[in-house]
PDB file of C-alpha atoms in Angstrom:
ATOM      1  CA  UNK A  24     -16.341  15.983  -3.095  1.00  0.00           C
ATOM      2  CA  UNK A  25     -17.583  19.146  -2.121  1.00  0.00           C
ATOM      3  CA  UNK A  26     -16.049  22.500  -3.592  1.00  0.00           C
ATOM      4  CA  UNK A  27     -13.883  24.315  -1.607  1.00  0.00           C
ATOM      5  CA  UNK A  28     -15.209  22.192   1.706  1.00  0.00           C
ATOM      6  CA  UNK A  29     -11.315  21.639   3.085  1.00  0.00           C
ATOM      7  CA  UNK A  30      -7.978  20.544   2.738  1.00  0.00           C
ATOM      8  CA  UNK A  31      -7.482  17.908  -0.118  1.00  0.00           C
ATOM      9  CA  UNK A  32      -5.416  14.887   0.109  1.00  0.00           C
ATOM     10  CA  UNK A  33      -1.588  15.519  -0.492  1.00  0.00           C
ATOM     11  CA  UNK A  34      -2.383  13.399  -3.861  1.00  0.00           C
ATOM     12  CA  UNK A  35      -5.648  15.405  -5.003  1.00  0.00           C
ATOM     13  CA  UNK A  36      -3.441  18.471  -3.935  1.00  0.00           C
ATOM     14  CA  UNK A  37      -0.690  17.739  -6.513  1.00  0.00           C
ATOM     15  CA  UNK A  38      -3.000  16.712  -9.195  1.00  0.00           C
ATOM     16  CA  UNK A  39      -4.465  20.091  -9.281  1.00  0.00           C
ATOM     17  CA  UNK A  40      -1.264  21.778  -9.152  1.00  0.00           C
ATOM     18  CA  UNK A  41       0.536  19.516 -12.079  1.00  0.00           C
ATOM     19  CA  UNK A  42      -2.909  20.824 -14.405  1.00  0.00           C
ATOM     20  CA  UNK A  43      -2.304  24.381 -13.350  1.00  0.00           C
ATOM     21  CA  UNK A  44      -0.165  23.691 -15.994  1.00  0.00           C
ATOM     22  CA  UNK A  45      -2.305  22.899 -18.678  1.00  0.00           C
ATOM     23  CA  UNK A  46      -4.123  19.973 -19.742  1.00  0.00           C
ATOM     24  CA  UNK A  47      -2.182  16.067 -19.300  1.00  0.00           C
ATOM     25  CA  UNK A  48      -3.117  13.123 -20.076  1.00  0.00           C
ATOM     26  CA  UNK A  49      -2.868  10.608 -17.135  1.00  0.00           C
ATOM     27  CA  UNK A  50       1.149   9.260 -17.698  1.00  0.00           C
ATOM     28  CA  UNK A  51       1.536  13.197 -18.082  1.00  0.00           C
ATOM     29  CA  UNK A  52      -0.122  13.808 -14.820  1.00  0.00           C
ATOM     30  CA  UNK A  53       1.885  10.974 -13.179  1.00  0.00           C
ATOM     31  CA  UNK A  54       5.158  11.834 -14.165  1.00  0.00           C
ATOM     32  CA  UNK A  55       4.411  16.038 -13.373  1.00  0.00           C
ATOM     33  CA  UNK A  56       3.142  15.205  -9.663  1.00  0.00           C
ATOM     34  CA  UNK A  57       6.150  13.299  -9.349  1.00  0.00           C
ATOM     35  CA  UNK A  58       8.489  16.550 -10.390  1.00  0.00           C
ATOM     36  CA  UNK A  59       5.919  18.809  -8.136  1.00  0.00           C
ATOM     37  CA  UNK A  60       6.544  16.871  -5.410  1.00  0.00           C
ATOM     38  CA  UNK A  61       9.891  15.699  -5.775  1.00  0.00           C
ATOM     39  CA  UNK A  62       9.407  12.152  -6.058  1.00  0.00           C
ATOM     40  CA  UNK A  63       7.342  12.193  -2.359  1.00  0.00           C
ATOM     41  CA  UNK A  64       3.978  11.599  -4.158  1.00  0.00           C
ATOM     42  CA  UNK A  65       4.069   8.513  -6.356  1.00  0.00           C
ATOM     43  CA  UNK A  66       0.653   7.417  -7.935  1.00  0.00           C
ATOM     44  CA  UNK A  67      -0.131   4.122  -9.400  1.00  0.00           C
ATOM     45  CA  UNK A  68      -2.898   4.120 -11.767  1.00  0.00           C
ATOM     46  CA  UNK A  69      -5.879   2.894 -10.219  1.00  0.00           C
ATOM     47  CA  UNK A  70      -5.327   5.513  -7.629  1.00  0.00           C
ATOM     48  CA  UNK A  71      -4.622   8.107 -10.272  1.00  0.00           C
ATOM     49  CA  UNK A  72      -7.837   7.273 -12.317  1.00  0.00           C
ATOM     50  CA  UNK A  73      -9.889   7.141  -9.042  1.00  0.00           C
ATOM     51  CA  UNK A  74      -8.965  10.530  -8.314  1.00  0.00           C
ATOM     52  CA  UNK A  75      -9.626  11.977 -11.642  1.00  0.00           C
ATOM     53  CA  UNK A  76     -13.148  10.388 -11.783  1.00  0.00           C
ATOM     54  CA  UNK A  77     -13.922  12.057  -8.349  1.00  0.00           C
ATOM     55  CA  UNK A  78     -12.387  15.247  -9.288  1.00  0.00           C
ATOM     56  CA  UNK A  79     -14.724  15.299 -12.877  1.00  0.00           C
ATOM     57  CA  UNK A  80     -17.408  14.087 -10.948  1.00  0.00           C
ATOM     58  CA  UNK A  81     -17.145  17.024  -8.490  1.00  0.00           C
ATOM     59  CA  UNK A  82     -16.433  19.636 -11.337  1.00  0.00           C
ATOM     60  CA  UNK A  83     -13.222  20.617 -10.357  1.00  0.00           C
ATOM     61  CA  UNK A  84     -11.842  19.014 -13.584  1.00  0.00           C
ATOM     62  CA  UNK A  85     -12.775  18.007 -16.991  1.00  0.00           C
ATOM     63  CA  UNK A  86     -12.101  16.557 -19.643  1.00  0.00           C
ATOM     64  CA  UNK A  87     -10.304  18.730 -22.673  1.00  0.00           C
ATOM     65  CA  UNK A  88     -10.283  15.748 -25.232  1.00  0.00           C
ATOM     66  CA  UNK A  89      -9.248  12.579 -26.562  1.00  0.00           C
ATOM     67  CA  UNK A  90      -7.066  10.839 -29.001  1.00  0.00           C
ATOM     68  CA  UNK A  91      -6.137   7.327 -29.734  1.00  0.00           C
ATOM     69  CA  UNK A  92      -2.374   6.698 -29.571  1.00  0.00           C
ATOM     70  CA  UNK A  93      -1.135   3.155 -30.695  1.00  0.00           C
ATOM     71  CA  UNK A  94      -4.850   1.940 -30.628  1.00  0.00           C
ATOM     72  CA  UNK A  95      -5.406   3.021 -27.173  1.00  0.00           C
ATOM     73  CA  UNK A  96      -7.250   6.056 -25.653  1.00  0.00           C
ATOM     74  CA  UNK A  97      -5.933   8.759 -24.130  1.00  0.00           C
ATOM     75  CA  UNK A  98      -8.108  11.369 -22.087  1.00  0.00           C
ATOM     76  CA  UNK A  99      -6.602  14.889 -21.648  1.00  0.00           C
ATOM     77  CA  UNK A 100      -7.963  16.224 -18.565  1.00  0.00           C
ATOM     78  CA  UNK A 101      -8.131  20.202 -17.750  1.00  0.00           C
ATOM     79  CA  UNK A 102      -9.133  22.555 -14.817  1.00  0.00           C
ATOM     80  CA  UNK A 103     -12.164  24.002 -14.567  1.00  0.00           C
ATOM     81  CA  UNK A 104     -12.845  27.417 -12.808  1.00  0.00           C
ATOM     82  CA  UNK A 105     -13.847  25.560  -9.612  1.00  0.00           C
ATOM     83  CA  UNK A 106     -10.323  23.318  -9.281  1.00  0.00           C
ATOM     84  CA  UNK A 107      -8.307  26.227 -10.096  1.00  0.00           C
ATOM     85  CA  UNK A 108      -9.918  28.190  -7.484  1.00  0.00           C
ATOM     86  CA  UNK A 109      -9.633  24.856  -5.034  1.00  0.00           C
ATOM     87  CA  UNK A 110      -6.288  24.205  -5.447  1.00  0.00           C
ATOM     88  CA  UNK A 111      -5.726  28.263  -5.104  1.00  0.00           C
ATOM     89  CA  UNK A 112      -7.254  28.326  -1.830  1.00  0.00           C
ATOM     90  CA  UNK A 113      -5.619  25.069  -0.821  1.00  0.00           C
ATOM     91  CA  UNK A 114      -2.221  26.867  -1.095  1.00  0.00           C
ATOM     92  CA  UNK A 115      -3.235  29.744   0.654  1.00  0.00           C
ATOM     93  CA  UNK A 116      -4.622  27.773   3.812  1.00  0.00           C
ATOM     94  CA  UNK A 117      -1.575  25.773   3.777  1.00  0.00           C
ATOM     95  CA  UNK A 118       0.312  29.359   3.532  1.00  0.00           C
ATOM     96  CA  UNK A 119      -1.301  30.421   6.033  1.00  0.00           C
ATOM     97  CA  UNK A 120      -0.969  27.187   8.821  1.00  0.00           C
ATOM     98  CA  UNK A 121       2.867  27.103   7.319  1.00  0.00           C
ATOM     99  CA  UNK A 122       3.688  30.876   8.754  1.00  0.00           C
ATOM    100  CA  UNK A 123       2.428  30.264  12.033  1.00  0.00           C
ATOM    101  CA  UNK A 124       5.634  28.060  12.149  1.00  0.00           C
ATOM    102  CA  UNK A 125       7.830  29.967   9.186  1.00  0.00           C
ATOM    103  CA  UNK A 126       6.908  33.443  10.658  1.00  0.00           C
ATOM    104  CA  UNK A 127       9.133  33.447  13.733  1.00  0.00           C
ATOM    105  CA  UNK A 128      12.725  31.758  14.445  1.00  0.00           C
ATOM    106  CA  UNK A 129      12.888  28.868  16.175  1.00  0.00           C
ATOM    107  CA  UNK A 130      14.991  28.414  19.209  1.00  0.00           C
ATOM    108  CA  UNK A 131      18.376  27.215  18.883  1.00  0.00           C
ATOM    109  CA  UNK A 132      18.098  26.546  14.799  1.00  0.00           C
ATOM    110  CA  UNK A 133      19.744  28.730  12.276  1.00  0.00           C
ATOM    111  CA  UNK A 134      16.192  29.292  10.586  1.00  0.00           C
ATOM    112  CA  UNK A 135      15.080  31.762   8.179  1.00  0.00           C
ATOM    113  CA  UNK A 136      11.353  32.507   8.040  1.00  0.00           C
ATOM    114  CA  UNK A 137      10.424  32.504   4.292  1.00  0.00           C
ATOM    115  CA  UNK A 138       8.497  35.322   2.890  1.00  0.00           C
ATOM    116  CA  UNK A 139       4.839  34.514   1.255  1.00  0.00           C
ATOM    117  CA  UNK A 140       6.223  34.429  -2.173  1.00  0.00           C
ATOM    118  CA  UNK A 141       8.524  31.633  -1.355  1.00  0.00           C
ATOM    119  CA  UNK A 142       6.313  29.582   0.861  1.00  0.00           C
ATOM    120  CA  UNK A 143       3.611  29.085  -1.643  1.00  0.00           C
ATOM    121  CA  UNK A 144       6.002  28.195  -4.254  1.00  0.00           C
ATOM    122  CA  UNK A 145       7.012  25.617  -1.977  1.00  0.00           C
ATOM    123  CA  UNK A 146       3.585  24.414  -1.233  1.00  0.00           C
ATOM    124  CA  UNK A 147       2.965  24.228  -4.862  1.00  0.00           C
ATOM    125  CA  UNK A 148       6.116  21.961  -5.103  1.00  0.00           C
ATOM    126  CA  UNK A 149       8.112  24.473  -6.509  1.00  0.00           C
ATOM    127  CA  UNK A 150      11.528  25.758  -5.531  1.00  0.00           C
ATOM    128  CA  UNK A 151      12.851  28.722  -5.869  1.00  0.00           C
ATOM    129  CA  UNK A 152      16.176  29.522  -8.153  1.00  0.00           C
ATOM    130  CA  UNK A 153      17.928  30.890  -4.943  1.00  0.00           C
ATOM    131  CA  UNK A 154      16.965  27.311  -2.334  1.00  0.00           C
ATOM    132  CA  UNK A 155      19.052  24.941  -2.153  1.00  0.00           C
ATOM    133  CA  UNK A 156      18.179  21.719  -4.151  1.00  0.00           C
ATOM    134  CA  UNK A 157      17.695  18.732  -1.643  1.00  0.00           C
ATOM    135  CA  UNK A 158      20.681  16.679  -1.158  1.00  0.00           C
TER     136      UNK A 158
END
């Protein structure tokens, strides 16, 4: 995976975000992308560890260390410099592609363009004290 060479999968995406955060361990990681993205992004496992092997591979993560719980291991993983600044610029470009839509009303809808602030807190899965909570 190159740095910074696109979008990212919706999955990748939310992996980033939930260790913008601070370092998880993969459950951890699992449940937080689930919060972020209000139960849209489910990962199984194999997907999950796929992704984070990429995402080491490619520098964007690493990781911060390892314990053994109940005779098991469990890998904390972190951001590096490189997957903060990804998943930064992901959430700009996807800022930037949602205001060409959220900029201007639309036609016959009782829309409310949202100001930057909001929008990228939305991207990142996060919603704002004053919006409504999905029903």
């Amino acid at each position: 995976m190159a740095k910074g060479s696109g979008p990212v999968s919706e999955s990748t995406y939310f992996i980033l975000a939930a260790l913008l955060d601070g370092p998880l361990h993969g459950h951890g990681i699992i449940k937080h992308v689930l919060g972020l993205s209000e139960g849209r992004v489910k990962l199984p496992v194999g997907t999950l560890y796929g992704a984070l092997d990429r995402l080491a591979g490619g520098g964007l993560i690493a990781v911060e260390r390892e314990e053994v719980v109940d005779g098991r291991p469990r890998r904390y993983f972190r951001l590096t410099d490189d997957g903060t600044r990804l998943v930064l610029t992901e959430a700009e470009r996807m800022r930037q592609a949602a205001s060409v839509v959220t900029g201007r009303a639309l036609p016959g809808s009782a829309f409310v363009p949202l100001t930057s602030r909001a929008a990228v807190g939305l991207a990142l899965g996060r919603r704002a004290a004053w919006w409504p909570a999905p029903t």
